[in-house]
mmCIF file of C-alpha atoms in Angstrom:
data_model
loop_
_atom_site.group_PDB
_atom_site.id
_atom_site.type_symbol
_atom_site.label_atom_id
_atom_site.label_comp_id
_atom_site.label_asym_id
_atom_site.label_seq_id
_atom_site.Cartn_x
_atom_site.Cartn_y
_atom_site.Cartn_z
ATOM 1 C CA MET A 1 0.375 0.373 -0.226
ATOM 2 C CA SER A 2 1.228 3.502 -1.161
ATOM 3 C CA GLN A 3 2.110 5.859 1.580
ATOM 4 C CA THR A 4 -1.178 8.112 -0.033
ATOM 5 C CA SER A 5 -3.120 9.513 3.381
ATOM 6 C CA TYR A 6 -6.958 9.434 2.684
ATOM 7 C CA GLN A 7 -9.631 11.681 4.436
ATOM 8 C CA HIS A 8 -13.591 10.794 3.988
ATOM 9 C CA ILE A 9 -15.349 13.861 2.983
ATOM 10 C CA LYS A 10 -17.596 14.393 6.218
ATOM 11 C CA TYR A 11 -13.654 15.089 7.204
ATOM 12 C CA ALA A 12 -12.920 17.832 4.686
ATOM 13 C CA CYS A 13 -12.947 21.543 4.189
ATOM 14 C CA LEU A 14 -15.833 22.179 2.015
ATOM 15 C CA ASP A 15 -14.140 24.391 -0.261
ATOM 16 C CA LEU A 16 -12.719 21.762 -2.454
ATOM 17 C CA ASP A 17 -11.370 22.385 -5.412
ATOM 18 C CA GLU A 18 -14.104 22.757 -8.421
ATOM 19 C CA THR A 19 -11.380 22.728 -11.538
ATOM 20 C CA SER A 20 -9.679 18.919 -9.984
ATOM 21 C CA PRO A 21 -11.052 16.277 -11.387
ATOM 22 C CA ILE A 22 -13.020 13.247 -9.452
ATOM 23 C CA TYR A 23 -11.576 9.849 -10.207
ATOM 24 C CA PHE A 24 -13.985 6.819 -10.069
ATOM 25 C CA GLY A 25 -13.320 3.289 -9.407
ATOM 26 C CA LEU A 26 -14.548 -0.180 -9.315
ATOM 27 C CA LYS A 27 -13.473 -3.398 -7.397
ATOM 28 C CA LYS A 28 -14.862 -6.867 -7.637
ATOM 29 C CA ASP A 29 -15.127 -9.373 -4.563
ATOM 30 C CA CYS A 30 -14.878 -6.622 -1.783
ATOM 31 C CA LEU A 31 -16.209 -7.226 1.994
ATOM 32 C CA ASP A 32 -19.192 -5.170 2.332
ATOM 33 C CA MET A 33 -18.913 -5.025 6.303
ATOM 34 C CA HIS A 34 -22.815 -4.378 6.679
ATOM 35 C CA ALA A 35 -24.519 -7.193 4.402
ATOM 36 C CA MET A 36 -21.200 -9.207 5.296
ATOM 37 C CA LYS A 37 -21.219 -10.537 1.798
ATOM 38 C CA TYR A 38 -18.212 -9.982 -0.629
ATOM 39 C CA ARG A 39 -20.225 -7.276 -3.318
ATOM 40 C CA VAL A 40 -18.612 -4.914 -6.334
ATOM 41 C CA PHE A 41 -17.327 -1.755 -4.735
ATOM 42 C CA GLY A 42 -17.416 1.384 -6.245
ATOM 43 C CA ALA A 43 -16.281 4.998 -5.052
ATOM 44 C CA VAL A 44 -15.204 8.275 -6.212
ATOM 45 C CA TRP A 45 -12.341 10.569 -4.651
ATOM 46 C CA LYS A 46 -10.776 13.440 -5.482
ATOM 47 C CA SER A 47 -7.027 13.964 -5.421
ATOM 48 C CA MET A 48 -5.477 17.194 -3.224
ATOM 49 C CA ASP A 49 -2.450 18.340 -1.952
ATOM 50 C CA GLY A 50 -1.321 14.075 -1.673
ATOM 51 C CA LYS A 51 -4.193 13.477 0.070
ATOM 52 C CA LYS A 52 -7.125 11.386 -1.960
ATOM 53 C CA ILE A 53 -11.105 12.780 -0.486
ATOM 54 C CA ILE A 54 -13.420 10.426 -1.123
ATOM 55 C CA LEU A 55 -16.819 11.569 -1.717
ATOM 56 C CA ASN A 56 -19.083 8.850 -1.912
ATOM 57 C CA TYR A 57 -18.598 5.001 -1.892
ATOM 58 C CA TRP A 58 -21.232 2.175 -2.295
ATOM 59 C CA PHE A 59 -21.332 -1.297 -2.153
ATOM 60 C CA GLY A 60 -23.458 -3.281 -5.203
ATOM 61 C CA ASP A 61 -24.240 -6.868 -6.491
ATOM 62 C CA SER A 62 -23.076 -5.687 -10.279
ATOM 63 C CA GLU A 63 -21.378 -3.169 -11.607
ATOM 64 C CA ASP A 64 -23.874 -1.804 -13.443
ATOM 65 C CA GLU A 65 -25.601 -1.190 -9.616
ATOM 66 C CA ILE A 66 -22.942 1.285 -8.871
ATOM 67 C CA GLN A 67 -22.779 2.812 -11.959
ATOM 68 C CA PHE A 68 -25.860 3.570 -11.639
ATOM 69 C CA ASP A 69 -25.733 4.852 -8.440
ATOM 70 C CA VAL A 70 -22.714 7.131 -9.493
ATOM 71 C CA LYS A 71 -25.126 8.755 -12.262
ATOM 72 C CA ASN A 72 -27.717 9.221 -9.421
ATOM 73 C CA ALA A 73 -25.829 10.859 -6.770
ATOM 74 C CA GLY A 74 -24.949 13.356 -9.906
ATOM 75 C CA TYR A 75 -21.273 12.528 -10.551
ATOM 76 C CA PHE A 76 -21.529 12.016 -14.338
ATOM 77 C CA GLU A 77 -18.140 13.221 -15.115
ATOM 78 C CA PHE A 78 -15.000 11.497 -14.442
ATOM 79 C CA LYS A 79 -11.658 9.928 -14.627
ATOM 80 C CA LEU A 80 -11.702 5.656 -14.152
ATOM 81 C CA SER A 81 -8.642 5.545 -11.723
ATOM 82 C CA ASN A 82 -6.452 2.106 -11.798
ATOM 83 C CA LEU A 83 -6.753 -0.954 -9.417
ATOM 84 C CA GLU A 84 -4.577 -0.077 -7.332
ATOM 85 C CA ASP A 85 -6.105 3.442 -6.236
ATOM 86 C CA ILE A 86 -9.685 1.870 -5.662
ATOM 87 C CA LYS A 87 -7.423 -1.010 -3.431
ATOM 88 C CA GLU A 88 -6.460 1.811 -1.740
ATOM 89 C CA VAL A 89 -9.507 3.279 -1.459
ATOM 90 C CA TYR A 90 -11.303 0.186 -0.249
ATOM 91 C CA GLN A 91 -8.344 -0.104 2.322
ATOM 92 C CA SER A 92 -8.941 2.960 3.920
ATOM 93 C CA ILE A 93 -12.215 2.373 4.334
ATOM 94 C CA ARG A 94 -12.090 -0.908 6.609
ATOM 95 C CA LEU A 95 -9.419 0.345 8.424
ATOM 96 C CA GLU A 96 -11.492 3.166 9.268
ATOM 97 C CA GLN A 97 -14.677 1.333 9.693
ATOM 98 C CA GLU A 98 -12.429 -1.468 12.116
ATOM 99 C CA LEU A 99 -11.104 1.629 14.231
ATOM 100 C CA GLN A 100 -14.635 2.612 14.677
ATOM 101 C CA ASN A 101 -15.638 -1.107 15.546
ATOM 102 C CA TRP A 102 -12.439 -1.203 18.112
ATOM 103 C CA PHE A 103 -13.144 2.149 20.046
ATOM 104 C CA GLU A 104 -16.390 2.359 20.057
ATOM 105 C CA ARG A 105 -17.841 1.029 23.569
ATOM 106 C CA ARG A 106 -20.665 0.795 24.817
ATOM 107 C CA LYS A 107 -23.247 -0.272 27.126
ATOM 108 C CA LEU A 108 -26.512 -2.705 26.972
ATOM 109 C CA PRO A 109 -29.615 -2.053 28.293
ATOM 110 C CA ILE A 110 -29.698 -2.793 32.259
ATOM 111 C CA LEU A 111 -31.953 -5.359 31.893
ATOM 112 C CA THR A 112 -29.888 -7.137 29.541
ATOM 113 C CA ILE A 113 -27.936 -8.330 33.230
ATOM 114 C CA TRP A 114 -31.177 -10.532 34.072
ATOM 115 C CA LYS A 115 -31.824 -12.131 31.101
ATOM 116 C CA ARG A 116 -30.322 -15.415 29.770
ATOM 117 C CA PRO A 117 -27.942 -16.349 28.937
ATOM 118 C CA TRP A 118 -25.790 -13.119 30.840
ATOM 119 C CA LYS A 119 -27.974 -14.494 34.281
ATOM 120 C CA ASP A 120 -26.267 -17.401 34.745
ATOM 121 C CA LEU A 121 -23.310 -16.244 33.493
ATOM 122 C CA ARG A 122 -20.471 -15.154 35.962
ATOM 123 C CA LYS A 123 -18.820 -11.787 35.978
ATOM 124 C CA GLY A 124 -15.749 -12.078 33.026
ATOM 125 C CA TRP A 125 -14.711 -11.489 29.203
ATOM 126 C CA TYR A 126 -16.642 -12.950 26.687
ATOM 127 C CA VAL A 127 -16.418 -13.333 22.909
ATOM 128 C CA LEU A 128 -19.336 -14.077 20.387
ATOM 129 C CA LYS A 129 -19.099 -14.857 17.104
ATOM 130 C CA SER A 130 -21.983 -14.286 14.727
ATOM 131 C CA THR A 131 -21.581 -17.329 12.519
ATOM 132 C CA ASN A 132 -19.451 -20.387 12.134
ATOM 133 C CA ASP A 133 -18.760 -19.239 8.586
ATOM 134 C CA PHE A 134 -16.722 -16.736 7.556
ATOM 135 C CA PRO A 135 -17.107 -13.785 7.417
ATOM 136 C CA MET A 136 -18.262 -13.649 11.142
ATOM 137 C CA VAL A 137 -18.101 -10.717 13.365
ATOM 138 C CA LEU A 138 -16.316 -11.376 17.057
ATOM 139 C CA THR A 139 -17.660 -9.382 19.611
ATOM 140 C CA CYS A 140 -15.712 -9.091 22.538
ATOM 141 C CA ILE A 141 -18.316 -8.699 25.712
ATOM 142 C CA GLN A 142 -17.038 -7.609 29.393
ATOM 143 C CA LYS A 143 -19.807 -8.474 32.023
ATOM 144 C CA LYS A 144 -19.549 -6.710 35.650
ATOM 145 C CA GLN A 145 -21.610 -6.831 38.649
ATOM 146 C CA PHE A 146 -24.365 -4.615 37.194
ATOM 147 C CA SER A 147 -23.339 -4.297 33.833
ATOM 148 C CA ILE A 148 -22.428 -5.408 30.132
ATOM 149 C CA TRP A 149 -20.121 -3.625 27.910
ATOM 150 C CA VAL A 150 -19.135 -4.210 24.461
ATOM 151 C CA GLU A 151 -16.216 -3.818 24.389
ATOM 152 C CA HIS A 152 -14.751 -4.460 20.406
ATOM 153 C CA LEU A 153 -15.924 -5.417 17.289
ATOM 154 C CA GLN A 154 -13.965 -7.132 14.764
ATOM 155 C CA VAL A 155 -15.521 -8.389 10.785
ATOM 156 C CA CYS A 156 -13.445 -11.606 10.543
ATOM 157 C CA GLU A 157 -12.486 -12.827 6.990
ATOM 158 C CA THR A 158 -9.611 -15.731 8.336
ATOM 159 C CA GLU A 159 -8.300 -18.077 11.383
ATOM 160 C CA GLU A 160 -5.808 -15.294 11.216
ATOM 161 C CA ASP A 161 -8.086 -12.227 11.755
ATOM 162 C CA ILE A 162 -9.712 -13.968 14.923
ATOM 163 C CA THR A 163 -6.451 -14.659 16.629
ATOM 164 C CA THR A 164 -5.671 -11.182 15.836
ATOM 165 C CA PHE A 165 -8.393 -10.048 17.461
ATOM 166 C CA LEU A 166 -8.104 -11.910 19.995
ATOM 167 C CA ASN A 167 -4.277 -11.539 21.303
ATOM 168 C CA LEU A 168 -4.915 -7.148 20.399
ATOM 169 C CA VAL A 169 -8.423 -8.183 23.517
ATOM 170 C CA ASN A 170 -6.157 -9.624 25.860
ATOM 171 C CA THR A 171 -2.912 -7.018 25.165
ATOM 172 C CA GLU A 172 -5.689 -3.954 25.286
ATOM 173 C CA HIS A 173 -7.302 -4.965 28.814
ATOM 174 C CA SER A 174 -4.481 -7.434 29.868
ATOM 175 C CA ILE A 175 -6.392 -10.738 30.140
ATOM 176 C CA LYS A 176 -6.114 -14.146 28.632
ATOM 177 C CA LEU A 177 -8.928 -14.572 26.760
ATOM 178 C CA ILE A 178 -9.557 -18.755 26.152
ATOM 179 C CA THR A 179 -8.928 -19.284 22.371
ATOM 180 C CA GLU A 180 -11.334 -22.365 21.820
ATOM 181 C CA MET A 181 -14.080 -21.082 20.081
ATOM 182 C CA LYS A 182 -17.528 -23.218 20.232
ATOM 183 C CA GLY A 183 -19.746 -23.620 17.428
#
């Protein structure tokens, strides 16, 4: 991956150079983290001061669907990007999503602690997985005496991703989670 830095439009200064070109790219077989399936990814962006300012991105089931979404969003004139650029844009969006999942800690509703399965479990750390198949979501939960916290989420595409997530949780919280994952 190149040293190009990225900045999404929500963080960018709204005074974008109107004369700089808009770039568009498509890439197949990208993980749509919201649908948890591999789809076509498309994005539009501008390059300014060595940064890619991502204007918008989409996931779809076909290239035609993405092209329709791009035109529907009002992007009619653009330069086609090369494959490396669209890969980098996709990776920057995935990284942002992963960081948000890691740091977005939240408390579950108070009554959750008295409902199954939580009422029967001891205080401690738990990792739940969404499915036995990849891709999957791992959720790290800490049960305290009177509350339950979702500490971290991670989308995993491989066994290596699972191991990396567990190691990060262990390091971050100075704990030793059991790595045996039950179906």
